[in-house]
Short mmCIF file of C-alpha atoms in Angstrom, two decimals:
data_model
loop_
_atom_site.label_atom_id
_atom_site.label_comp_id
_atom_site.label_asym_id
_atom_site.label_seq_id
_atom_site.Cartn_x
_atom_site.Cartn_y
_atom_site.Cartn_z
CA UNK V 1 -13.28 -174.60 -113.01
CA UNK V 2 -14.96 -171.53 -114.90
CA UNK V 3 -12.02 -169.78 -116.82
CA UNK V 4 -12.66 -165.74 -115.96
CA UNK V 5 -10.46 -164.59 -118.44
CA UNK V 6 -12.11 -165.73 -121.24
CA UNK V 7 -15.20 -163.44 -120.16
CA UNK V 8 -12.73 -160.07 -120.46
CA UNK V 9 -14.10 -157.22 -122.35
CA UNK V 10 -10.87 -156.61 -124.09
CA UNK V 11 -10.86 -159.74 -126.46
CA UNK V 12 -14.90 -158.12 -127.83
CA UNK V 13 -13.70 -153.84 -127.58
CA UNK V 14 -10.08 -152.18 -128.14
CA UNK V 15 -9.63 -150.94 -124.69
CA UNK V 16 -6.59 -148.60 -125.74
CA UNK V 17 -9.26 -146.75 -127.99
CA UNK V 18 -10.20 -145.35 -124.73
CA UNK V 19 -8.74 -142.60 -123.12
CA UNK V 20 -9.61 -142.24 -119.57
CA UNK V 21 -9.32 -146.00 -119.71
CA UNK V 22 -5.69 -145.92 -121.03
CA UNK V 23 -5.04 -143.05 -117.69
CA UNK V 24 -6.09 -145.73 -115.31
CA UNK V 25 -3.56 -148.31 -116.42
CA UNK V 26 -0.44 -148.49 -114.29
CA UNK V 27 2.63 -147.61 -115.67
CA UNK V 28 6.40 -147.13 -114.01
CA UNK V 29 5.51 -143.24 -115.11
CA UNK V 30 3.05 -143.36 -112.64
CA UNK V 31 5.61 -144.88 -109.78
CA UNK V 32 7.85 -142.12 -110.61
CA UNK V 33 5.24 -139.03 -110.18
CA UNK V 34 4.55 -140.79 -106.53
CA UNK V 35 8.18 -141.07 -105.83
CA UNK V 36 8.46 -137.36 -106.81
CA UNK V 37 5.76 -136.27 -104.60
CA UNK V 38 6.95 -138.03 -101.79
CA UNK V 39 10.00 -136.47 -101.95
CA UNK V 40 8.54 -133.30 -102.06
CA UNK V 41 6.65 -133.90 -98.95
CA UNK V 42 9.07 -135.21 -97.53
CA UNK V 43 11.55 -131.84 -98.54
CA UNK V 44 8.05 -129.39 -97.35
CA UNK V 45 8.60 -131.59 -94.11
CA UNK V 46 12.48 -130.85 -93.33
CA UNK V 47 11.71 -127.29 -94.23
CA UNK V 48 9.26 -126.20 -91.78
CA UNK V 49 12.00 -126.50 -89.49
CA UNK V 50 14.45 -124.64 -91.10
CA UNK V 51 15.14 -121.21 -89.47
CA UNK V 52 13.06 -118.24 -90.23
CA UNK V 53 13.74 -114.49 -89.47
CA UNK V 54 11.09 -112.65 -88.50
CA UNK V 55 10.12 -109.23 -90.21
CA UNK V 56 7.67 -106.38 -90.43
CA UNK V 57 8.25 -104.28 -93.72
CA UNK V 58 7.48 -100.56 -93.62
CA UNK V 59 7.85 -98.01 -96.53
CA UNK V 60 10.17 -94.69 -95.66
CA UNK V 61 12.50 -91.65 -97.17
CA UNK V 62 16.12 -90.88 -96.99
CA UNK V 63 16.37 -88.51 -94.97
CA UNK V 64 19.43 -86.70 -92.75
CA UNK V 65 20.60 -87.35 -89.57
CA UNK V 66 20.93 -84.09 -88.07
CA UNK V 67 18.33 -81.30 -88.02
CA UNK V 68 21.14 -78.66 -89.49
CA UNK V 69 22.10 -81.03 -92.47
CA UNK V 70 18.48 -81.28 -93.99
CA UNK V 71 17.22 -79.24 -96.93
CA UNK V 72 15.98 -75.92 -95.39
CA UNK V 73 14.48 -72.68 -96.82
CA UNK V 74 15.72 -69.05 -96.19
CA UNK V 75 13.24 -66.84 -94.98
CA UNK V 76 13.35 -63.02 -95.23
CA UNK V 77 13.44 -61.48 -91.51
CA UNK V 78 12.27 -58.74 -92.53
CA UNK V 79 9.50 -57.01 -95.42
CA UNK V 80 11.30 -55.72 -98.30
CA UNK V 81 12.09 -55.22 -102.35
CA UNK V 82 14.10 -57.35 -104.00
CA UNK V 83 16.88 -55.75 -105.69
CA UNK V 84 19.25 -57.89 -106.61
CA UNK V 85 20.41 -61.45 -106.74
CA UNK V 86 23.27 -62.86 -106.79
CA UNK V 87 22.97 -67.05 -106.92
CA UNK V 88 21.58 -68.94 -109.15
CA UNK V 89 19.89 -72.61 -108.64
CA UNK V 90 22.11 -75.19 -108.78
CA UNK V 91 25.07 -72.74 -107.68
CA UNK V 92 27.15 -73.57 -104.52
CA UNK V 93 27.47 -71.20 -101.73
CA UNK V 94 29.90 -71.07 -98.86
CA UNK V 95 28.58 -69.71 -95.53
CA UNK V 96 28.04 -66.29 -95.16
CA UNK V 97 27.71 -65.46 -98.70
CA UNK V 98 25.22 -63.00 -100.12
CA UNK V 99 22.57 -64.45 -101.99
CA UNK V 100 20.15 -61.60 -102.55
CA UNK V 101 19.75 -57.77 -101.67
CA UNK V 102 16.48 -56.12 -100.62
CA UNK V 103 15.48 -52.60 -99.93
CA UNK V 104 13.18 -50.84 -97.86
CA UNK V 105 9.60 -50.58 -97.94
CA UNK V 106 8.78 -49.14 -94.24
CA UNK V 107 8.58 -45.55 -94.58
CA UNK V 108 9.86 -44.96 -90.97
CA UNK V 109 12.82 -46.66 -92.07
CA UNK V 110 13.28 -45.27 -95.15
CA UNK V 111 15.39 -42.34 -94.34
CA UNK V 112 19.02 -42.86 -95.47
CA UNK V 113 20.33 -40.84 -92.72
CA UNK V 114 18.48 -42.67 -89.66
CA UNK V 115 21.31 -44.27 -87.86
CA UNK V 116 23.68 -40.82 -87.45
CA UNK V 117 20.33 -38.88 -86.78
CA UNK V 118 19.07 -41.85 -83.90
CA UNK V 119 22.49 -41.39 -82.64
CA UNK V 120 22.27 -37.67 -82.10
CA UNK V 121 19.22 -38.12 -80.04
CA UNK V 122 20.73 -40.39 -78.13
CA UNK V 123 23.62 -38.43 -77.35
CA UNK V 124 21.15 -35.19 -76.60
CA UNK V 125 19.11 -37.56 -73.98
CA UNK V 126 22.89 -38.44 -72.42
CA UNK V 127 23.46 -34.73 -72.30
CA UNK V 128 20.18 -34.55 -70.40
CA UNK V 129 21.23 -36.79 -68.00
CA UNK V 130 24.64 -35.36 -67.42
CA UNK V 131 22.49 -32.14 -66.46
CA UNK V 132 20.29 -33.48 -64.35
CA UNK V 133 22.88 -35.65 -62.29
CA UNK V 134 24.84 -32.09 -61.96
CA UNK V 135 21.41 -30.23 -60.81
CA UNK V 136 20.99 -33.47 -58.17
CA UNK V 137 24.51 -32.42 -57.12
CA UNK V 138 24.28 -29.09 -56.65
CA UNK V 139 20.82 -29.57 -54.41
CA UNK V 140 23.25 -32.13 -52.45
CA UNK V 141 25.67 -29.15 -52.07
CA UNK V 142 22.67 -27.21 -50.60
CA UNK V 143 21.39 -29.55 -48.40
CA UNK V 144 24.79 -30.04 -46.68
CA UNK V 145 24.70 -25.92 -47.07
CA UNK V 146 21.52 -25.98 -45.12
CA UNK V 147 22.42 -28.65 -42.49
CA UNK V 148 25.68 -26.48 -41.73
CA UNK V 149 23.69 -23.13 -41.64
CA UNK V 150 20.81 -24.85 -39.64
CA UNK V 151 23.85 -26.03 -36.98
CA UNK V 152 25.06 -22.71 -37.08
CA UNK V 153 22.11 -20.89 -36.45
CA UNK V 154 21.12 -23.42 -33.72
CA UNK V 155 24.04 -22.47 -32.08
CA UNK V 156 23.48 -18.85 -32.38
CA UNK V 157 19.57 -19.13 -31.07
CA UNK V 158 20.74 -21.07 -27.73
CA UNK V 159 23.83 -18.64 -27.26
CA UNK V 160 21.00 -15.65 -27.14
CA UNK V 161 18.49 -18.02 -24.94
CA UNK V 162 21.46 -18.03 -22.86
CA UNK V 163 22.20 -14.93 -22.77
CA UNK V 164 18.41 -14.14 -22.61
CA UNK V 165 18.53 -16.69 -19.22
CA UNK V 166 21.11 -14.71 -18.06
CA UNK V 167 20.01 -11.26 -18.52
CA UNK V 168 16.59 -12.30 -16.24
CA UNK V 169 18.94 -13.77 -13.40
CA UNK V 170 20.48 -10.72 -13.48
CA UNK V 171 17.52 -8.04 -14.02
CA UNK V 172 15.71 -10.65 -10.97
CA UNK V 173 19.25 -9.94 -8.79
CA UNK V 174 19.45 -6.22 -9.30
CA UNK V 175 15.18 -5.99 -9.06
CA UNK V 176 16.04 -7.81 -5.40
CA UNK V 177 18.67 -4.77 -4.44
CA UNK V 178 16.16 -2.21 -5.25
CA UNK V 179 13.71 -3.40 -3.08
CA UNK V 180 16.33 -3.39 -0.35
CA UNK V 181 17.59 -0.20 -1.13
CA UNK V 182 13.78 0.86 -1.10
CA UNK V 183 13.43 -0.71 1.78
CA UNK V 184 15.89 1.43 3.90
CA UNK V 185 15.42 4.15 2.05
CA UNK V 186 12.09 4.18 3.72
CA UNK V 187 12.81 3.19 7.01
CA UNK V 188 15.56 6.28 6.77
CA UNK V 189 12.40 8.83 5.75
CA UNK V 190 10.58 7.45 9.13
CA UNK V 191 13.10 8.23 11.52
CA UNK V 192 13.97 11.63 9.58
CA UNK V 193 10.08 12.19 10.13
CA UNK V 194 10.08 11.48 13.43
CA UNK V 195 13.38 13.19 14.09
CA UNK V 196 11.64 16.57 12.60
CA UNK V 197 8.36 16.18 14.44
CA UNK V 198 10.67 16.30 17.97
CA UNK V 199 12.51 19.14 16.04
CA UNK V 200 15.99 17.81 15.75
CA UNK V 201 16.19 17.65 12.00
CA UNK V 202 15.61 20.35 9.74
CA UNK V 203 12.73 20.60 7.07
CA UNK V 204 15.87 20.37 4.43
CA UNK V 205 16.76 17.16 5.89
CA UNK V 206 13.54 15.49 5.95
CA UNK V 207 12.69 16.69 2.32
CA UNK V 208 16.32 15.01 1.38
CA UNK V 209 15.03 11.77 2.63
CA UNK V 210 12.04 12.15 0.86
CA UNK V 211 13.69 12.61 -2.66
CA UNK V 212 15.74 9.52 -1.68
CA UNK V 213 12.89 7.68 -0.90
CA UNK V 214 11.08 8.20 -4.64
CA UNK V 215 14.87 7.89 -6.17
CA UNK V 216 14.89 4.10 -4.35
CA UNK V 217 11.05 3.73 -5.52
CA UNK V 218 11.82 4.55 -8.93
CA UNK V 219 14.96 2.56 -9.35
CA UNK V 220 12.50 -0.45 -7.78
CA UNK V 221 10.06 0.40 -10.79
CA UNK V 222 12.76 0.44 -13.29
CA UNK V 223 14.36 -2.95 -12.29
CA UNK V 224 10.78 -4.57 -12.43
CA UNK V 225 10.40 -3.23 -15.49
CA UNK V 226 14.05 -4.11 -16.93
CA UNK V 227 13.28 -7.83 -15.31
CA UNK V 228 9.90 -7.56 -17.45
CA UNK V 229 12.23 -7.01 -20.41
CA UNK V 230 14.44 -9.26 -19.98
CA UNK V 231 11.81 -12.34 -19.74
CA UNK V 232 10.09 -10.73 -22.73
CA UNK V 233 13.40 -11.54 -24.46
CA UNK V 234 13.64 -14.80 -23.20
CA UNK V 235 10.48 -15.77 -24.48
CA UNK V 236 11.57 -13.96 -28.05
CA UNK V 237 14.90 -16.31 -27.48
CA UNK V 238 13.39 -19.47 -27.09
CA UNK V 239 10.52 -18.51 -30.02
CA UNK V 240 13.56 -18.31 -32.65
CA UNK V 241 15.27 -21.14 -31.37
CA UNK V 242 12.14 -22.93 -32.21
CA UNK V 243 11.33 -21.08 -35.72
CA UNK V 244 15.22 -21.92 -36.85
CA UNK V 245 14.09 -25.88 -36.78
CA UNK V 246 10.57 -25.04 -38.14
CA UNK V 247 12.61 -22.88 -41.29
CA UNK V 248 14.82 -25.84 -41.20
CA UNK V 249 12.57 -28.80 -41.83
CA UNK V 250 10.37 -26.75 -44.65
CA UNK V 251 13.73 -25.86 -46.68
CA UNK V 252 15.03 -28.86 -45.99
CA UNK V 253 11.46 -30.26 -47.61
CA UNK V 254 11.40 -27.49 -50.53
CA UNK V 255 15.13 -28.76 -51.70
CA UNK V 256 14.69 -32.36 -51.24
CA UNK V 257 11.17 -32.34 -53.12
CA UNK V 258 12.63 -30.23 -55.67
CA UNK V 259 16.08 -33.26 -55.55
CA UNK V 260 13.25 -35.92 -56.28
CA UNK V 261 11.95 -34.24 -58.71
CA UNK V 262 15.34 -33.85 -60.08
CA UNK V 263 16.37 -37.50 -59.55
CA UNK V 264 12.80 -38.46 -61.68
CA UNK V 265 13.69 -36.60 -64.74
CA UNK V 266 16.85 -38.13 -64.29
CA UNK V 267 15.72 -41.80 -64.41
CA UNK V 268 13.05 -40.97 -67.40
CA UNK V 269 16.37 -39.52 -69.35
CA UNK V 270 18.22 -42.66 -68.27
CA UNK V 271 14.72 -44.91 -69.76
CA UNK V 272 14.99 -42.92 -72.78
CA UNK V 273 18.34 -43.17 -73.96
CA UNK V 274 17.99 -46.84 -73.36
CA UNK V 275 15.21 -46.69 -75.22
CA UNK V 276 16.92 -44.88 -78.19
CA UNK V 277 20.04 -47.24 -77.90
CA UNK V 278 17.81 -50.16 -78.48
CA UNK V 279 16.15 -48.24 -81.30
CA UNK V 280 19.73 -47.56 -82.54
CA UNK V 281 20.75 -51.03 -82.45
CA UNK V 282 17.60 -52.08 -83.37
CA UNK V 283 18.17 -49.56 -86.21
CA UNK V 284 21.84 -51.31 -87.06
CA UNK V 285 20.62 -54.66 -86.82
CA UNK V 286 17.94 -54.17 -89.61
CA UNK V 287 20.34 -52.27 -91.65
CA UNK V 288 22.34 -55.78 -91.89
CA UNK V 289 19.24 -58.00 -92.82
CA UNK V 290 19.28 -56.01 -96.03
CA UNK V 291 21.58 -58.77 -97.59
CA UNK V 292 20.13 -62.25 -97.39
CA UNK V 293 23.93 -64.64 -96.32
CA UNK V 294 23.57 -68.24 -96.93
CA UNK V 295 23.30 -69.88 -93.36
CA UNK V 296 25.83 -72.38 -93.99
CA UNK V 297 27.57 -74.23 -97.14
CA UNK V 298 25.47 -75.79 -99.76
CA UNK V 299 23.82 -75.90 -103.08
CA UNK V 300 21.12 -73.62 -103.97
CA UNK V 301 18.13 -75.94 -104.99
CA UNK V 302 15.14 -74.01 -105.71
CA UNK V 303 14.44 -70.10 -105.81
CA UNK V 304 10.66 -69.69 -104.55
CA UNK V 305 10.28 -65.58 -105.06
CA UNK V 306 12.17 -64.31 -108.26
CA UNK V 307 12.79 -61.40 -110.37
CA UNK V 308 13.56 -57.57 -109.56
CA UNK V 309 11.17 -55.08 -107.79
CA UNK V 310 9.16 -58.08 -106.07
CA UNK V 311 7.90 -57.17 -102.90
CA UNK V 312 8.43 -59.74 -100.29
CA UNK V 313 6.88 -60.10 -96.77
CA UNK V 314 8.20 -60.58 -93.01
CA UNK V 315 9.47 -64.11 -92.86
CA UNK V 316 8.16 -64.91 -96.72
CA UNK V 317 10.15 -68.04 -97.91
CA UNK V 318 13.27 -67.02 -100.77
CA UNK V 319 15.54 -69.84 -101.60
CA UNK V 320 15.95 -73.51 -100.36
CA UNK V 321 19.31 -74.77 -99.70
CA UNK V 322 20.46 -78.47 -99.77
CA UNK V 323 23.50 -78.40 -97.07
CA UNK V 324 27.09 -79.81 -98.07
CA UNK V 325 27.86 -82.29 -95.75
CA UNK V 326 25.37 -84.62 -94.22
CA UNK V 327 24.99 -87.91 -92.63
CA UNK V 328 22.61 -90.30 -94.49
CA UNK V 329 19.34 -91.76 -92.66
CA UNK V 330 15.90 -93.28 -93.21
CA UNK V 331 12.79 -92.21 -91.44
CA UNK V 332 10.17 -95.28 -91.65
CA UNK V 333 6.74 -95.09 -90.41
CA UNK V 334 5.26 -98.21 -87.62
CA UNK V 335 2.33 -99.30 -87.06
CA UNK V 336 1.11 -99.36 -83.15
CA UNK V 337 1.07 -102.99 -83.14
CA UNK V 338 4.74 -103.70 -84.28
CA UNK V 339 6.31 -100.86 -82.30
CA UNK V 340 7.00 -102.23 -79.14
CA UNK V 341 8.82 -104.82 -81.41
CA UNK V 342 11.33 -102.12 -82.71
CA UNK V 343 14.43 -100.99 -79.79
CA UNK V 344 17.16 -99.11 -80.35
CA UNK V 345 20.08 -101.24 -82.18
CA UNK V 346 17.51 -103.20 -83.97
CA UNK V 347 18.66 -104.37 -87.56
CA UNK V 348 16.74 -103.38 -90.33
CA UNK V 349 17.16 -104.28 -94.22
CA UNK V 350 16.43 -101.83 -97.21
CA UNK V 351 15.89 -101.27 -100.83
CA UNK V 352 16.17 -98.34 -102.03
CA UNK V 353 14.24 -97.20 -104.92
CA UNK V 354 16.88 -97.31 -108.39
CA UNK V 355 18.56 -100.84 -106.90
CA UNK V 356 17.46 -103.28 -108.04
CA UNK V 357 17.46 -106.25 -105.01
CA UNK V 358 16.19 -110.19 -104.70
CA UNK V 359 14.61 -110.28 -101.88
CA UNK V 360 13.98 -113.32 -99.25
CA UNK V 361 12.26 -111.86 -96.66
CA UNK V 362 13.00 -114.84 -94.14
CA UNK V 363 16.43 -115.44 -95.07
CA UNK V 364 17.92 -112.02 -95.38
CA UNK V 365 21.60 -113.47 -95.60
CA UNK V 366 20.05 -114.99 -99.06
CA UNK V 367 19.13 -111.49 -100.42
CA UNK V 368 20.93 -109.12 -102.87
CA UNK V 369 21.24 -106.18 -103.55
CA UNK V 370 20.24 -104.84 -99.88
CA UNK V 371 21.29 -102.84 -97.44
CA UNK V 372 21.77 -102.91 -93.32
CA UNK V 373 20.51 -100.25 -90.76
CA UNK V 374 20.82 -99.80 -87.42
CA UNK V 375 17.45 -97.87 -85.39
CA UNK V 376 19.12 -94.97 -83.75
CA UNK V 377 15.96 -93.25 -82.40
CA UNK V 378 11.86 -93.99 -82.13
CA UNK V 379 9.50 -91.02 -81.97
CA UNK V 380 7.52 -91.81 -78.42
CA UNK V 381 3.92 -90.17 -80.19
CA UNK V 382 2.28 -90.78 -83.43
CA UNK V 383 2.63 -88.61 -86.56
CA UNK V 384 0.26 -87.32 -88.50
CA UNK V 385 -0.36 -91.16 -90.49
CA UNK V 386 -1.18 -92.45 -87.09
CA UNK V 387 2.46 -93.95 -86.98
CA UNK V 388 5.43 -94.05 -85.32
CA UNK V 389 8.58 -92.71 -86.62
CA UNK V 390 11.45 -94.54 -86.52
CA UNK V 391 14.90 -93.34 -88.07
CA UNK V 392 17.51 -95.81 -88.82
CA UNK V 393 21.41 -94.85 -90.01
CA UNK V 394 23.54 -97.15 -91.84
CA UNK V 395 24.83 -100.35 -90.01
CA UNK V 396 28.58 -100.16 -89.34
CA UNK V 397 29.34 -103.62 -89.99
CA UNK V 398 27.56 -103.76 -93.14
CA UNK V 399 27.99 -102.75 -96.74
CA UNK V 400 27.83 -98.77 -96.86
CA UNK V 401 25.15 -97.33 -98.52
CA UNK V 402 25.34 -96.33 -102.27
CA UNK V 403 26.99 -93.07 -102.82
CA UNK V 404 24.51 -91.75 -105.55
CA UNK V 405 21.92 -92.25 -102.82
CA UNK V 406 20.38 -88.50 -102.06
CA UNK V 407 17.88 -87.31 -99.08
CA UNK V 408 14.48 -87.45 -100.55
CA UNK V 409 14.67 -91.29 -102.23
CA UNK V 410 12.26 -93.87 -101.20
CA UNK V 411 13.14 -97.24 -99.22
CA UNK V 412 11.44 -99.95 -98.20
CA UNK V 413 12.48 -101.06 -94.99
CA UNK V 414 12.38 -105.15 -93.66
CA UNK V 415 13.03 -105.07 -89.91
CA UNK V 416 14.30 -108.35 -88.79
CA UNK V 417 13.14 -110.02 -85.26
CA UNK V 418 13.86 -113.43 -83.76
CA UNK V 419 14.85 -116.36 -85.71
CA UNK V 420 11.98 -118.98 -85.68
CA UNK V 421 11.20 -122.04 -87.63
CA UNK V 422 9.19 -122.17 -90.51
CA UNK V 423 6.48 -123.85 -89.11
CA UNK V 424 5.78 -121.75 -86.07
CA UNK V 425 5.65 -118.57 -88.96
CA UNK V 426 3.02 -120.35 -90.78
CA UNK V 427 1.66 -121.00 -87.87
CA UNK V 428 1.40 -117.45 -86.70
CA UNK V 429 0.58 -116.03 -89.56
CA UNK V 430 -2.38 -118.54 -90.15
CA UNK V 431 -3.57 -117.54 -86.42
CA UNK V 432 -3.14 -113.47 -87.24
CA UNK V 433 -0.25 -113.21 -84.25
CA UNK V 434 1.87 -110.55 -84.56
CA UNK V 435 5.75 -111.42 -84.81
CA UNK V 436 7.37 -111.93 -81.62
CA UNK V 437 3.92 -112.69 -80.25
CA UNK V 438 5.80 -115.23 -78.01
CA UNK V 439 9.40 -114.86 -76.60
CA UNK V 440 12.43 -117.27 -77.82
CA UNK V 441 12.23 -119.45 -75.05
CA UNK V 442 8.69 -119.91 -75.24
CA UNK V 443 8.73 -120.93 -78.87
CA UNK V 444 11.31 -123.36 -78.27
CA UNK V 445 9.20 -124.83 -75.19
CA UNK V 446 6.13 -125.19 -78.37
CA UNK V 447 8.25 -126.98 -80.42
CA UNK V 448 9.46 -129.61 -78.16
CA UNK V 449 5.73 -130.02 -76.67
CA UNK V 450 4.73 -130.83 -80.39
CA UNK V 451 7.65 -133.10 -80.57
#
């Protein structure tokens, strides 16, 4: 049998000469490497199913809680000269204390006397008023007057008619008696005639008659005439009767025209000393915005007009204030697609810029140096970034935040989701899902199908 070995190449050349030769020898280094990988592998392996927290990180400020407790600027209400101050930055104020004084620049304001001068009009315009309620008083008087005197006089005018009634009734009755008596009279004159013509009465007697007879006639002429009269007066009666309502109802017009009139000026002096008491206080109110308070306690930060004489305008900013007391928050910024991820309670982890932190982003019970938040409240529209706000306040049962921490520093905010393992966030991140792209249960239901 042919004996291979003697044909080997390594009893003619030095093999070990050779260096890519020498790498393809085995060696128990090369067993060890393998073991070592394996291991790893087999370590990768138990730790995609470790758990994983899920997290979105945003960037954000410390910021207040409350509207009132955030840095805010003092604005002049008013346009004025600045005449003296009395803060400085850095100083702390208590509320209500002065921090500057300005003076007038308005010259219809100008006049050092215009309160006790607006007041005197306004007490001349109440003076007006008194008069003109006493003048509507006094044309009540007369209208009552004339209501009294018209009742009166109405009275009087149907007492006359009645009289006037009368007065014809009796004229008509005695009228009727002279005709009578005229009427016999006559009669008496015939026979007399005829008496004389057969000569048994005398020329005297029948010349008697005859005077009797124009006496009756007469008397007949002057009751017509009386009874003429006495209608005439009648009609005169009933006339004034009618002329008292008619003089009536145009004084009664006259006084309560000249009562409207009255009551007019009245309300226009009522409108203008309203008018001047709201000028007055108007007056009284400005008088007070001369000295600039401090809104409530806190340190002066920054003074944005300075020096004396400097004219300032209506509502011009003066001084920013950093309030005394205030609750500590962060404002962080979401995009769209993580929002409806983010409720109310949710846990979020920061740094905050000047703390230094090691950070596991999965395993945020591993981290240092961070700090828990709570969401508190989500802005329901975008800002101007094209995010949604979110503001988050310190977690209860966590570490409290540092006290050196002050409204203005930067964060950087990890909001942690569901627990999931490792795998399925390689997984998701490999296929671009967002996190939470599947519930709990569902996840679970993946991993035991791939099981």
């Amino acid at each position: 049998m042919l004996n291979i070995s003697r044909n080997s190449i390594k009893e003619l050349i030095d093999l070990n000469s050779f260096e890519s030769y020498r790498l393809t020898i085995s060696s128990n280094q090369s067993r060890r490497r393998i073991r070592i990988l394996l291991y790893l592998l087999m370590t990768g392996f138990v730790c995609l199913f470790l758990p994983w927290t899920q997290n979105f990180r945003s960037k954000g400020t410390v910021t207040a809680l409350k509207p009132e407790h955030r840095p805010q600027t003092i604005h002049s209400v008013i346009p004025g000269r600045i005449e003296k101050w009395y803060v400085q930055e850095g100083e702390f104020v208590e509320k209500g204390d002065t921090i500057l004084y300005i003076s007038e620049v308005k010259e219809q304001y100008m006049d050092p006397d215009l309160l006790n001068r607006t007041q005197l009009q306004v007490e001349a315009k109440e003076l007006s008023v008194k008069s003109y309620e006493e003048k509507i008083k006094a044309q009540q008087q007369q209208l009552s007057a004339l209501e009294q005197n018209n009742k009166l006089r109405k009275e009087q005018g149907q007492n006359k008619l009645r009289q006037a009634q009368l007065k014809v009734l009796s004229d008509s009755i005695m009228l009727e008696a002279e005709k009578v008596n005229f009427t016999v009279a006559e009669k008496q004159y015939l026979r007399m005639e005829k008496l004389y013509e057969e000569g048994l009465k005398s020329l005297t007697d029948l010349e008697t008659r005859k005077i009797k007879l124009q006496e009756a006639n007469a008397k007949t002429l002057s009751a017509e005439n009386k009874l003429l009269g006495s209608r005439n007066e009648l009609i005169t009666a009933q006339i004034e009767l009618n002329a008292i309502d008619n003089d009536f109802r145009d004084k009664l017009a006259k006084v309560n025209s000249e009562r409207f009139s009255a009551l007019s000026g009245q309300y226009d002096a009522e409108a203008g000393v309203n008018k001047l008491k709201n000028t007055l206080t108007n007056y009284t109110v400005r008088s007070g915005m001369y000295y600039v308070l401090a809104p409530q306690s806190g340190y002066i930060t920054k003074a944005i007009q300075v020096g004396i004489g400097e004219t300032i305008k209506e509502g011009a900013e003066i001084i920013s204030i950093m309030p005394e007391n205030y609750s500590l928050a962060v404002e962080i910024y979401v995009d769209p697609i993580d929002l409806p991820l983010v409720k109310l309670g949710s846990k979020v982890r920061f740094i905050f810029d000047g703390w230094p932190a090691i950070v596991f982003s999965g395993w945020p019970e591993l981290s240092n140096g961070t700090f828990g938040g709570a969401v508190i409240a989500v802005d329901n529209f975008t800002s101007a970034n094209n995010k949604y706000r979110v503001l988050v306040v310190p977690d209860p049962d966590e570490e409290p935040w540092p006290q050196a921490l002050r409204i203005g520093a930067g964060a950087d905010g990890i909001a942690l989701l569901n627990d999931v393992p490792v795998w399925y966030e390689i997984w998701r991140q490999m296929n671009g899902f967002p996190p939470d792209y599947y519930t709990l249960q569902e996840s679970k239901e993946l991993k035991k199908q791939t099981k």
